[in-house]
Amino acid sequence: MNKIITIGREFGSGGREIGRILAEILKFAYYDREIISEISKRTSLSEKYVQNIAEQKPVIPFPIHTGRTFWAVIPDYGQSVHSEQHNIIREAASKSDCIIVGRGADYVLRELKPFRIFVYSDDESKLKRCRENQSHDYEKGAEMSDKELIKRISQINKARADYYEFYTGLKWGDKVNYDLCINTSAISPKKIAENIAEFFKCSC
Amino acid sequence: MNKIITIGREFGSGGREIGRILAEILKFAYYDREIISEISKRTSLSEKYVQNIAEQKPVIPFPIHTGRTFWAVIPDYGQSVHSEQHNIIREAASKSDCIIVGRGADYVLRELKPFRIFVYSDDESKLKRCRENQSHDYEKGAEMSDKELIKRISQINKARADYYEFYTGLKWGDKVNYDLCINTSAISPKKIAENIAEFFKCSC
């Protein structure tokens, strides 16, 4: 059976960088934005659009009252993206040893018993990381005050939490759903990745 | 400044064993039940009595209504034990590099920026560990069914959570209060201690 590591991550906590380095150390395949590109190809939706809805719980525009039951109207695109995302995650896990960042992969692949990591950090550290990486992670960050940027980061993390909880019924970032939760505020991504690799080897 | 590691731990998750091994690896002083013995000496209360109340929030037998304010009556012994516990934790941290298990030490020593660990595990793992260590950790465990023992473990952990929250205002086991949270269900205490040692070295 392939070895699988999933990394849940607060926005601004370095999950992507840690995942990349860990994949290099372990020689595992790495999936993060690659999943977005693949969904885009399969659905013919733009990458930007897919990115926007890939980690959002479905928008429920209005309830329709049918008999005694309220039915939620879920846009088709959101469902397609979500469904393709699950397919791609499962395909990735079946292909080779891999690391999958975000997208509820720990839950999607729960029967394969992945090694489940969650990374988080304090606001100051998130802010610093976002300022450093804003060209990649957050285009408009430079125009924002610290307070505005912290608020925006919180909104992104709230959306991730909502998505995770909507599709899994579990609490995003709750330690009981992970094998290792790491505060990334004070240790470099490289050191964290090296240490995760050691932890992971012990768990196999 | 001395280096300090604190280990919060769910009962049955191997926190004590991990702490001991970690102390051996790092050549740090180790404090756990030693604190109970020292409180017992200083207060002339029996170790068993101290053990029973050292991680319990104060019992509030009845409220006394004074004017518009309700005042809680906190037994003197509980307060003495709590107060001595804090003194001993601070003394330990001022003496040498050390590892302190439980007793809200992460909060007591927060100004010294300890490396804060929390260990937890699933019920099955807790049960197994308690059965194996019952002579030390839980005298009556052998007489209990699995269900009863799980219930007792939950009660002990509830008392620890209540104690922590009462004295710190923070949520016990919430990852935001720790640097590293480790699920000990599938990795041996020795391997976990070795990995914590590496993480800790990176954080210094």
mmCIF file of C-alpha atoms in Angstrom:
data_model
loop_
_atom_site.group_PDB
_atom_site.id
_atom_site.type_symbol
_atom_site.label_atom_id
_atom_site.label_comp_id
_atom_site.label_asym_id
_atom_site.label_seq_id
_atom_site.Cartn_x
_atom_site.Cartn_y
_atom_site.Cartn_z
ATOM 1 C CA MET A 1 0.000 0.000 0.000
ATOM 2 C CA ASN A 2 1.264 3.493 -0.798
ATOM 3 C CA LYS A 3 2.414 5.718 2.023
ATOM 4 C CA ILE A 4 0.369 8.869 2.343
ATOM 5 C CA ILE A 5 0.892 12.062 4.313
ATOM 6 C CA THR A 6 -1.799 14.728 4.487
ATOM 7 C CA ILE A 7 -1.118 18.271 5.630
ATOM 8 C CA GLY A 8 -3.963 20.414 6.898
ATOM 9 C CA ARG A 9 -2.816 23.983 7.300
ATOM 10 C CA GLU A 10 -3.897 27.371 8.453
ATOM 11 C CA PHE A 11 -3.364 29.952 5.734
ATOM 12 C CA GLY A 12 -0.081 31.712 6.453
ATOM 13 C CA SER A 13 1.432 28.833 8.429
ATOM 14 C CA GLY A 14 3.781 27.532 5.767
ATOM 15 C CA GLY A 15 1.957 24.277 4.991
ATOM 16 C CA ARG A 16 2.780 24.407 1.311
ATOM 17 C CA GLU A 17 6.491 25.064 1.832
ATOM 18 C CA ILE A 18 6.736 22.378 4.496
ATOM 19 C CA GLY A 19 4.924 19.943 2.209
ATOM 20 C CA ARG A 20 7.275 20.630 -0.693
ATOM 21 C CA ILE A 21 10.408 20.155 1.392
ATOM 22 C CA LEU A 22 8.995 17.021 3.006
ATOM 23 C CA ALA A 23 8.220 15.599 -0.448
ATOM 24 C CA GLU A 24 11.830 16.248 -1.492
ATOM 25 C CA ILE A 25 13.191 14.581 1.649
ATOM 26 C CA LEU A 26 11.002 11.494 1.335
ATOM 27 C CA LYS A 27 10.967 11.399 -2.498
ATOM 28 C CA PHE A 28 7.170 11.378 -2.443
ATOM 29 C CA ALA A 29 4.834 12.872 -5.033
ATOM 30 C CA TYR A 30 3.430 16.221 -3.961
ATOM 31 C CA TYR A 31 -0.082 17.523 -4.584
ATOM 32 C CA ASP A 32 -1.363 20.948 -3.768
ATOM 33 C CA ARG A 33 -2.178 23.414 -6.556
ATOM 34 C CA GLU A 34 -1.590 20.567 -8.979
ATOM 35 C CA ILE A 35 -5.051 19.395 -7.938
ATOM 36 C CA ILE A 36 -6.559 22.728 -8.978
ATOM 37 C CA SER A 37 -4.903 22.527 -12.416
ATOM 38 C CA GLU A 38 -6.195 19.014 -12.919
ATOM 39 C CA ILE A 39 -9.748 19.939 -11.874
ATOM 40 C CA SER A 40 -9.562 22.874 -14.279
ATOM 41 C CA LYS A 41 -8.576 20.556 -17.127
ATOM 42 C CA ARG A 42 -11.301 18.049 -16.369
ATOM 43 C CA THR A 43 -14.124 20.543 -15.869
ATOM 44 C CA SER A 44 -13.046 23.181 -18.397
ATOM 45 C CA LEU A 45 -13.422 25.798 -15.667
ATOM 46 C CA SER A 46 -10.658 28.366 -15.255
ATOM 47 C CA GLU A 47 -7.991 27.676 -12.614
ATOM 48 C CA LYS A 48 -8.857 30.919 -10.888
ATOM 49 C CA TYR A 49 -12.514 29.975 -10.631
ATOM 50 C CA VAL A 50 -11.688 26.493 -9.406
ATOM 51 C CA GLN A 51 -9.250 27.921 -6.864
ATOM 52 C CA ASN A 52 -11.987 30.197 -5.571
ATOM 53 C CA ILE A 53 -14.483 27.436 -4.938
ATOM 54 C CA ALA A 54 -12.283 24.387 -4.306
ATOM 55 C CA GLU A 55 -12.105 24.986 -0.577
ATOM 56 C CA GLN A 56 -15.416 26.725 -0.042
ATOM 57 C CA LYS A 57 -18.452 24.961 1.268
ATOM 58 C CA PRO A 58 -21.359 25.154 -1.176
ATOM 59 C CA VAL A 59 -23.152 28.460 -1.312
ATOM 60 C CA ILE A 60 -26.797 27.984 -0.519
ATOM 61 C CA PRO A 61 -28.557 30.899 -2.241
ATOM 62 C CA PHE A 62 -32.054 30.252 -0.895
ATOM 63 C CA PRO A 63 -34.007 27.376 0.591
ATOM 64 C CA ILE A 64 -36.880 25.837 -1.354
ATOM 65 C CA HIS A 65 -39.717 24.589 0.794
ATOM 66 C CA THR A 66 -40.989 21.242 -0.440
ATOM 67 C CA GLY A 67 -43.590 19.625 1.731
ATOM 68 C CA ARG A 68 -42.113 19.594 5.215
ATOM 69 C CA THR A 69 -38.517 19.550 4.100
ATOM 70 C CA PHE A 70 -36.154 22.379 3.257
ATOM 71 C CA TRP A 71 -33.877 21.569 0.350
ATOM 72 C CA ALA A 72 -30.670 23.440 -0.233
ATOM 73 C CA VAL A 73 -29.813 24.446 -3.787
ATOM 74 C CA ILE A 74 -26.167 23.689 -4.415
ATOM 75 C CA PRO A 75 -24.629 25.123 -7.601
ATOM 76 C CA ASP A 76 -23.573 22.431 -10.071
ATOM 77 C CA TYR A 77 -20.099 23.872 -10.563
ATOM 78 C CA GLY A 78 -19.315 23.672 -6.839
ATOM 79 C CA GLN A 79 -20.424 20.066 -6.726
ATOM 80 C CA SER A 80 -18.438 19.175 -9.866
ATOM 81 C CA VAL A 81 -15.304 20.767 -8.499
ATOM 82 C CA HIS A 82 -15.748 19.052 -5.143
ATOM 83 C CA SER A 83 -16.427 15.712 -6.770
ATOM 84 C CA GLU A 84 -13.429 15.981 -9.115
ATOM 85 C CA GLN A 85 -11.254 17.030 -6.200
ATOM 86 C CA HIS A 86 -12.144 13.828 -4.357
ATOM 87 C CA ASN A 87 -11.498 11.726 -7.464
ATOM 88 C CA ILE A 88 -8.097 13.310 -8.028
ATOM 89 C CA ILE A 89 -7.088 12.868 -4.384
ATOM 90 C CA ARG A 90 -8.009 9.183 -4.523
ATOM 91 C CA GLU A 91 -6.198 8.712 -7.842
ATOM 92 C CA ALA A 92 -3.094 10.412 -6.435
ATOM 93 C CA ALA A 93 -3.106 8.123 -3.396
ATOM 94 C CA SER A 94 -3.454 5.046 -5.578
ATOM 95 C CA LYS A 95 -0.570 6.014 -7.887
ATOM 96 C CA SER A 96 2.409 6.320 -5.529
ATOM 97 C CA ASP A 97 3.619 7.432 -2.100
ATOM 98 C CA CYS A 98 2.461 11.016 -1.800
ATOM 99 C CA ILE A 99 1.906 14.169 0.212
ATOM 100 C CA ILE A 100 -1.399 15.980 -0.223
ATOM 101 C CA VAL A 101 -1.850 19.477 1.137
ATOM 102 C CA GLY A 102 -5.292 20.633 2.276
ATOM 103 C CA ARG A 103 -8.606 19.817 0.609
ATOM 104 C CA GLY A 104 -9.796 17.497 3.398
ATOM 105 C CA ALA A 105 -7.523 14.763 2.030
ATOM 106 C CA ASP A 106 -7.095 13.278 5.523
ATOM 107 C CA TYR A 107 -10.829 12.567 5.548
ATOM 108 C CA VAL A 108 -11.178 11.568 1.893
ATOM 109 C CA LEU A 109 -8.415 8.983 2.365
ATOM 110 C CA ARG A 110 -9.267 7.964 5.942
ATOM 111 C CA GLU A 111 -9.594 4.278 5.062
ATOM 112 C CA LEU A 112 -5.981 4.283 3.843
ATOM 113 C CA LYS A 113 -4.793 5.542 7.257
ATOM 114 C CA PRO A 114 -2.665 8.487 6.098
ATOM 115 C CA PHE A 115 -0.210 10.168 8.472
ATOM 116 C CA ARG A 116 -2.158 13.325 9.271
ATOM 117 C CA ILE A 117 -0.397 16.588 10.018
ATOM 118 C CA PHE A 118 -1.868 19.957 10.859
ATOM 119 C CA VAL A 119 0.235 23.124 10.902
ATOM 120 C CA TYR A 120 -0.764 26.373 12.555
ATOM 121 C CA SER A 121 0.876 29.534 13.821
ATOM 122 C CA ASP A 122 0.275 32.760 15.678
ATOM 123 C CA ASP A 123 -1.037 35.880 13.926
ATOM 124 C CA GLU A 124 2.310 37.652 13.942
ATOM 125 C CA SER A 125 3.971 34.753 12.181
ATOM 126 C CA LYS A 126 1.129 34.441 9.646
ATOM 127 C CA LEU A 127 1.379 38.142 8.875
ATOM 128 C CA LYS A 128 5.131 37.956 8.352
ATOM 129 C CA ARG A 129 4.823 34.947 6.067
ATOM 130 C CA CYS A 130 2.053 36.541 4.015
ATOM 131 C CA ARG A 131 4.057 39.740 3.569
ATOM 132 C CA GLU A 132 7.070 37.711 2.401
ATOM 133 C CA ASN A 133 5.058 35.511 0.018
ATOM 134 C CA GLN A 134 2.403 37.937 -1.097
ATOM 135 C CA SER A 135 3.271 37.691 -4.757
ATOM 136 C CA HIS A 136 2.338 34.023 -4.651
ATOM 137 C CA ASP A 137 -0.219 33.720 -1.935
ATOM 138 C CA TYR A 138 -2.023 36.926 -1.705
ATOM 139 C CA GLU A 139 -1.916 39.446 -4.501
ATOM 140 C CA LYS A 140 -3.575 42.350 -2.739
ATOM 141 C CA GLY A 141 -1.802 41.882 0.575
ATOM 142 C CA ALA A 142 0.636 44.690 -0.091
ATOM 143 C CA GLU A 143 -2.166 47.241 -0.195
ATOM 144 C CA MET A 144 -3.577 46.171 3.147
ATOM 145 C CA SER A 145 -2.749 47.306 6.663
ATOM 146 C CA ASP A 146 -1.643 44.640 9.126
ATOM 147 C CA LYS A 147 -5.076 44.679 10.693
ATOM 148 C CA GLU A 148 -6.807 44.256 7.339
ATOM 149 C CA LEU A 149 -4.471 41.466 6.329
ATOM 150 C CA ILE A 150 -4.994 39.612 9.624
ATOM 151 C CA LYS A 151 -8.732 39.917 9.071
ATOM 152 C CA ARG A 152 -8.409 38.574 5.520
ATOM 153 C CA ILE A 153 -6.268 35.661 6.723
ATOM 154 C CA SER A 154 -8.919 34.854 9.337
ATOM 155 C CA GLN A 155 -11.611 34.895 6.640
ATOM 156 C CA ILE A 156 -9.639 32.457 4.492
ATOM 157 C CA ASN A 157 -9.133 30.152 7.475
ATOM 158 C CA LYS A 158 -12.807 30.420 8.395
ATOM 159 C CA ALA A 159 -13.692 29.329 4.834
ATOM 160 C CA ARG A 160 -11.303 26.362 5.133
ATOM 161 C CA ALA A 161 -12.835 25.393 8.468
ATOM 162 C CA ASP A 162 -16.358 25.654 7.047
ATOM 163 C CA TYR A 163 -15.422 23.574 4.012
ATOM 164 C CA TYR A 164 -13.812 20.860 6.125
ATOM 165 C CA GLU A 165 -16.662 20.727 8.591
ATOM 166 C CA PHE A 166 -19.310 20.728 5.849
ATOM 167 C CA TYR A 167 -17.811 17.747 4.049
ATOM 168 C CA THR A 168 -16.445 15.743 6.986
ATOM 169 C CA GLY A 169 -18.629 16.587 9.974
ATOM 170 C CA LEU A 170 -15.387 17.025 11.919
ATOM 171 C CA LYS A 171 -13.770 20.099 13.389
ATOM 172 C CA TRP A 172 -10.974 21.480 11.240
ATOM 173 C CA GLY A 173 -7.704 21.722 13.158
ATOM 174 C CA ASP A 174 -8.989 19.760 16.161
ATOM 175 C CA LYS A 175 -6.005 17.698 17.279
ATOM 176 C CA VAL A 176 -8.050 14.509 17.634
ATOM 177 C CA ASN A 177 -8.271 14.373 13.833
ATOM 178 C CA TYR A 178 -4.487 14.476 13.353
ATOM 179 C CA ASP A 179 -1.363 12.550 14.322
ATOM 180 C CA LEU A 180 0.825 15.588 14.731
ATOM 181 C CA CYS A 181 -0.056 19.283 15.151
ATOM 182 C CA ILE A 182 2.812 21.706 14.790
ATOM 183 C CA ASN A 183 3.005 25.356 15.705
ATOM 184 C CA THR A 184 5.213 26.741 12.932
ATOM 185 C CA SER A 185 5.728 30.190 14.487
ATOM 186 C CA ALA A 186 9.256 29.652 15.774
ATOM 187 C CA ILE A 187 10.835 26.895 13.667
ATOM 188 C CA SER A 188 11.895 27.072 10.014
ATOM 189 C CA PRO A 189 9.907 25.104 7.391
ATOM 190 C CA LYS A 190 13.051 23.106 6.559
ATOM 191 C CA LYS A 191 13.595 22.002 10.159
ATOM 192 C CA ILE A 192 9.909 21.213 10.570
ATOM 193 C CA ALA A 193 9.907 19.117 7.399
ATOM 194 C CA GLU A 194 13.008 17.224 8.538
ATOM 195 C CA ASN A 195 11.405 16.487 11.896
ATOM 196 C CA ILE A 196 8.109 15.426 10.359
ATOM 197 C CA ALA A 197 10.037 13.016 8.141
ATOM 198 C CA GLU A 198 11.527 11.387 11.229
ATOM 199 C CA PHE A 199 8.172 11.198 13.002
ATOM 200 C CA PHE A 200 6.608 9.720 9.880
ATOM 201 C CA LYS A 201 9.273 7.025 9.570
ATOM 202 C CA CYS A 202 8.538 5.966 13.173
ATOM 203 C CA SER A 203 4.833 5.661 12.448
ATOM 204 C CA CYS A 204 5.276 3.229 9.534
ATOM 205 C CA MET B 1 18.180 31.326 31.002
ATOM 206 C CA ASN B 2 17.314 27.709 31.679
ATOM 207 C CA LYS B 3 15.670 25.650 28.972
ATOM 208 C CA ILE B 4 12.238 24.423 29.918
ATOM 209 C CA ILE B 5 9.932 21.851 28.368
ATOM 210 C CA THR B 6 6.402 21.367 29.648
ATOM 211 C CA ILE B 7 4.310 18.316 28.826
ATOM 212 C CA GLY B 8 0.541 18.484 29.104
ATOM 213 C CA ARG B 9 -0.946 15.042 28.773
ATOM 214 C CA GLU B 10 -4.175 13.171 28.623
ATOM 215 C CA PHE B 11 -4.262 10.422 31.224
ATOM 216 C CA GLY B 12 -3.309 7.172 29.510
ATOM 217 C CA SER B 13 -1.310 8.825 26.728
ATOM 218 C CA GLY B 14 2.165 8.087 28.032
ATOM 219 C CA GLY B 15 3.126 11.634 29.004
ATOM 220 C CA ARG B 16 5.102 10.542 32.042
ATOM 221 C CA GLU B 17 7.084 7.889 30.191
ATOM 222 C CA ILE B 18 7.803 10.230 27.302
ATOM 223 C CA GLY B 19 8.902 12.930 29.753
ATOM 224 C CA ARG B 20 11.289 10.596 31.563
ATOM 225 C CA ILE B 21 12.929 9.383 28.367
ATOM 226 C CA LEU B 22 13.166 12.930 27.031
ATOM 227 C CA ALA B 23 14.834 14.043 30.274
ATOM 228 C CA GLU B 24 17.399 11.238 29.890
ATOM 229 C CA ILE B 25 18.092 12.175 26.257
ATOM 230 C CA LEU B 26 18.515 15.884 26.991
ATOM 231 C CA LYS B 27 20.064 15.453 30.471
ATOM 232 C CA PHE B 28 17.398 17.734 31.916
ATOM 233 C CA ALA B 29 15.914 17.579 35.407
ATOM 234 C CA TYR B 30 12.507 15.913 35.452
ATOM 235 C CA TYR B 31 9.517 16.859 37.581
ATOM 236 C CA ASP B 32 6.262 15.040 37.810
ATOM 237 C CA ARG B 33 5.321 13.164 40.988
ATOM 238 C CA GLU B 34 8.388 14.729 42.570
ATOM 239 C CA ILE B 35 6.249 17.863 42.832
ATOM 240 C CA ILE B 36 3.615 15.973 44.812
ATOM 241 C CA SER B 37 6.258 14.654 47.232
ATOM 242 C CA GLU B 38 7.643 18.132 47.742
ATOM 243 C CA ILE B 39 4.187 19.652 48.331
ATOM 244 C CA SER B 40 3.517 16.883 50.828
ATOM 245 C CA LYS B 41 6.708 17.724 52.700
ATOM 246 C CA ARG B 42 6.000 21.451 52.763
ATOM 247 C CA THR B 43 2.338 21.213 53.748
ATOM 248 C CA SER B 44 2.516 18.119 55.989
ATOM 249 C CA LEU B 45 -0.373 16.660 54.008
ATOM 250 C CA SER B 46 -0.130 13.027 52.874
ATOM 251 C CA GLU B 47 1.103 12.380 49.348
ATOM 252 C CA LYS B 48 -2.118 10.564 48.545
ATOM 253 C CA TYR B 49 -4.205 13.522 49.641
ATOM 254 C CA VAL B 50 -2.027 15.964 47.726
ATOM 255 C CA GLN B 51 -2.183 13.732 44.640
ATOM 256 C CA ASN B 52 -5.974 13.738 44.856
ATOM 257 C CA ILE B 53 -6.319 17.501 44.908
ATOM 258 C CA ALA B 54 -3.225 18.703 43.060
ATOM 259 C CA GLU B 55 -4.928 18.635 39.669
ATOM 260 C CA GLN B 56 -8.489 19.300 40.733
ATOM 261 C CA LYS B 57 -10.077 22.685 40.507
ATOM 262 C CA PRO B 58 -11.253 23.933 43.911
ATOM 263 C CA VAL B 59 -14.435 22.397 45.173
ATOM 264 C CA ILE B 60 -17.007 25.100 45.766
ATOM 265 C CA PRO B 61 -19.346 23.610 48.367
ATOM 266 C CA PHE B 62 -21.871 26.438 48.447
ATOM 267 C CA PRO B 63 -22.054 30.089 47.463
ATOM 268 C CA ILE B 64 -22.368 32.765 50.136
ATOM 269 C CA HIS B 65 -24.445 35.716 49.112
ATOM 270 C CA THR B 66 -22.888 38.985 50.261
ATOM 271 C CA GLY B 67 -24.640 42.072 49.079
ATOM 272 C CA ARG B 68 -24.895 41.642 45.319
ATOM 273 C CA THR B 69 -21.901 39.391 44.978
ATOM 274 C CA PHE B 70 -21.613 35.635 45.231
ATOM 275 C CA TRP B 71 -18.394 34.523 46.873
ATOM 276 C CA ALA B 72 -17.037 31.056 46.381
ATOM 277 C CA VAL B 73 -15.655 29.236 49.402
ATOM 278 C CA ILE B 74 -12.422 27.540 48.463
ATOM 279 C CA PRO B 75 -11.024 25.016 50.953
ATOM 280 C CA ASP B 76 -7.726 26.136 52.474
ATOM 281 C CA TYR B 77 -5.932 22.865 51.754
ATOM 282 C CA GLY B 78 -6.716 23.086 48.047
ATOM 283 C CA GLN B 79 -5.395 26.624 47.898
ATOM 284 C CA SER B 80 -2.245 25.722 49.839
ATOM 285 C CA VAL B 81 -1.530 22.786 47.581
ATOM 286 C CA HIS B 82 -2.140 24.880 44.476
ATOM 287 C CA SER B 83 0.024 27.698 45.765
ATOM 288 C CA GLU B 84 2.887 25.388 46.757
ATOM 289 C CA GLN B 85 2.638 23.668 43.390
ATOM 290 C CA HIS B 86 3.199 26.986 41.641
ATOM 291 C CA ASN B 87 6.122 27.834 43.920
ATOM 292 C CA ILE B 88 7.789 24.486 43.310
ATOM 293 C CA ILE B 89 7.310 24.744 39.536
ATOM 294 C CA ARG B 90 8.921 28.200 39.525
ATOM 295 C CA GLU B 91 11.777 27.021 41.751
ATOM 296 C CA ALA B 92 12.381 24.034 39.479
ATOM 297 C CA ALA B 93 12.530 26.275 36.409
ATOM 298 C CA SER B 94 14.985 28.615 38.102
ATOM 299 C CA LYS B 95 17.343 25.800 39.188
ATOM 300 C CA SER B 96 18.307 24.128 35.909
ATOM 301 C CA ASP B 97 17.128 23.014 32.471
ATOM 302 C CA CYS B 98 14.072 20.901 33.155
ATOM 303 C CA ILE B 99 11.008 19.020 31.975
ATOM 304 C CA ILE B 100 7.800 19.478 33.926
ATOM 305 C CA VAL B 101 4.860 17.171 33.358
ATOM 306 C CA GLY B 102 1.314 18.458 33.858
ATOM 307 C CA ARG B 103 0.110 20.845 36.558
ATOM 308 C CA GLY B 104 -0.421 23.773 34.179
ATOM 309 C CA ALA B 105 3.340 24.402 34.130
ATOM 310 C CA ASP B 106 3.143 25.807 30.594
ATOM 311 C CA TYR B 107 0.947 28.587 31.955
ATOM 312 C CA VAL B 108 2.745 29.085 35.289
ATOM 313 C CA LEU B 109 6.022 29.556 33.398
ATOM 314 C CA ARG B 110 4.627 31.367 30.357
ATOM 315 C CA GLU B 111 6.938 34.341 30.768
ATOM 316 C CA LEU B 112 9.942 32.027 30.447
ATOM 317 C CA LYS B 113 8.683 30.807 27.044
ATOM 318 C CA PRO B 114 8.855 27.056 27.661
ATOM 319 C CA PHE B 115 8.646 24.594 24.765
ATOM 320 C CA ARG B 116 5.090 23.363 25.256
ATOM 321 C CA ILE B 117 4.076 19.847 24.335
ATOM 322 C CA PHE B 118 0.710 18.162 24.612
ATOM 323 C CA VAL B 119 0.277 14.411 24.176
ATOM 324 C CA TYR B 120 -3.008 12.662 23.533
ATOM 325 C CA SER B 121 -4.246 9.366 22.152
ATOM 326 C CA ASP B 122 -7.326 7.428 21.145
ATOM 327 C CA ASP B 123 -9.406 5.496 23.672
ATOM 328 C CA GLU B 124 -8.133 2.099 22.581
ATOM 329 C CA SER B 125 -4.554 3.166 23.117
ATOM 330 C CA LYS B 126 -5.350 4.733 26.505
ATOM 331 C CA LEU B 127 -7.074 1.560 27.609
ATOM 332 C CA LYS B 128 -4.130 -0.609 26.569
ATOM 333 C CA ARG B 129 -1.654 1.636 28.344
ATOM 334 C CA CYS B 130 -3.725 1.737 31.527
ATOM 335 C CA ARG B 131 -4.045 -2.054 31.576
ATOM 336 C CA GLU B 132 -0.287 -2.398 31.153
ATOM 337 C CA ASN B 133 0.578 0.204 33.812
ATOM 338 C CA GLN B 134 -2.266 -0.285 36.212
ATOM 339 C CA SER B 135 -0.058 -1.076 39.170
ATOM 340 C CA HIS B 136 1.386 2.428 38.921
ATOM 341 C CA ASP B 137 -1.308 4.550 37.396
ATOM 342 C CA TYR B 138 -4.566 3.091 38.313
ATOM 343 C CA GLU B 139 -4.856 0.623 41.136
ATOM 344 C CA LYS B 140 -8.424 -0.442 40.602
ATOM 345 C CA GLY B 141 -8.250 -0.691 36.817
ATOM 346 C CA ALA B 142 -7.957 -4.461 36.888
ATOM 347 C CA GLU B 143 -11.388 -4.812 38.455
ATOM 348 C CA MET B 144 -13.083 -2.661 35.834
ATOM 349 C CA SER B 145 -14.572 -3.556 32.472
ATOM 350 C CA ASP B 146 -13.165 -1.760 29.432
ATOM 351 C CA LYS B 147 -16.222 0.480 29.376
ATOM 352 C CA GLU B 148 -15.861 1.366 33.052
ATOM 353 C CA LEU B 149 -12.159 2.046 32.668
ATOM 354 C CA ILE B 150 -12.706 4.294 29.638
ATOM 355 C CA LYS B 151 -15.297 6.185 31.666
ATOM 356 C CA ARG B 152 -12.864 6.560 34.579
ATOM 357 C CA ILE B 153 -10.100 7.775 32.242
ATOM 358 C CA SER B 154 -12.511 10.346 30.803
ATOM 359 C CA GLN B 155 -13.359 11.534 34.316
ATOM 360 C CA ILE B 156 -9.681 11.986 35.165
ATOM 361 C CA ASN B 157 -9.117 13.921 31.951
ATOM 362 C CA LYS B 158 -12.218 16.030 32.605
ATOM 363 C CA ALA B 159 -10.778 16.920 36.036
ATOM 364 C CA ARG B 160 -7.457 17.897 34.418
ATOM 365 C CA ALA B 161 -9.264 20.046 31.856
ATOM 366 C CA ASP B 162 -11.320 21.725 34.574
ATOM 367 C CA TYR B 163 -8.221 22.391 36.681
ATOM 368 C CA TYR B 164 -6.325 23.872 33.763
ATOM 369 C CA GLU B 165 -9.195 26.024 32.632
ATOM 370 C CA PHE B 166 -9.967 27.213 36.154
ATOM 371 C CA TYR B 167 -6.436 28.427 36.800
ATOM 372 C CA THR B 168 -5.443 29.611 33.330
ATOM 373 C CA GLY B 169 -8.653 30.680 31.594
ATOM 374 C CA LEU B 170 -7.415 28.667 28.606
ATOM 375 C CA LYS B 171 -8.702 25.482 27.047
ATOM 376 C CA TRP B 172 -6.719 22.411 28.078
ATOM 377 C CA GLY B 173 -5.343 20.551 25.077
ATOM 378 C CA ASP B 174 -6.261 23.291 22.587
ATOM 379 C CA LYS B 175 -3.384 23.306 20.115
ATOM 380 C CA VAL B 176 -3.063 27.092 20.152
ATOM 381 C CA ASN B 177 -1.624 26.813 23.672
ATOM 382 C CA TYR B 178 1.154 24.415 22.626
ATOM 383 C CA ASP B 179 4.097 24.213 20.251
ATOM 384 C CA LEU B 180 3.664 20.557 19.434
ATOM 385 C CA CYS B 181 0.687 18.223 19.906
ATOM 386 C CA ILE B 182 1.388 14.543 19.442
ATOM 387 C CA ASN B 183 -1.009 11.663 19.042
ATOM 388 C CA THR B 184 0.808 8.863 20.861
ATOM 389 C CA SER B 185 -1.508 6.043 19.718
ATOM 390 C CA ALA B 186 0.772 4.559 17.081
ATOM 391 C CA ILE B 187 4.358 5.512 17.980
ATOM 392 C CA SER B 188 6.440 4.220 20.915
ATOM 393 C CA PRO B 189 7.254 6.601 23.805
ATOM 394 C CA LYS B 190 10.979 6.192 23.037
ATOM 395 C CA LYS B 191 10.587 7.245 19.402
ATOM 396 C CA ILE B 192 8.320 10.121 20.378
ATOM 397 C CA ALA B 193 10.819 11.354 22.970
ATOM 398 C CA GLU B 194 13.669 11.157 20.444
ATOM 399 C CA ASN B 195 11.658 13.168 17.936
ATOM 400 C CA ILE B 196 10.590 15.752 20.492
ATOM 401 C CA ALA B 197 14.246 16.202 21.409
ATOM 402 C CA GLU B 198 15.035 17.040 17.785
ATOM 403 C CA PHE B 199 12.096 19.436 17.487
ATOM 404 C CA PHE B 200 13.112 21.095 20.729
ATOM 405 C CA LYS B 201 16.696 21.602 19.578
ATOM 406 C CA CYS B 202 15.382 23.385 16.444
ATOM 407 C CA SER B 203 13.280 25.724 18.545
ATOM 408 C CA CYS B 204 16.173 26.974 20.681
#
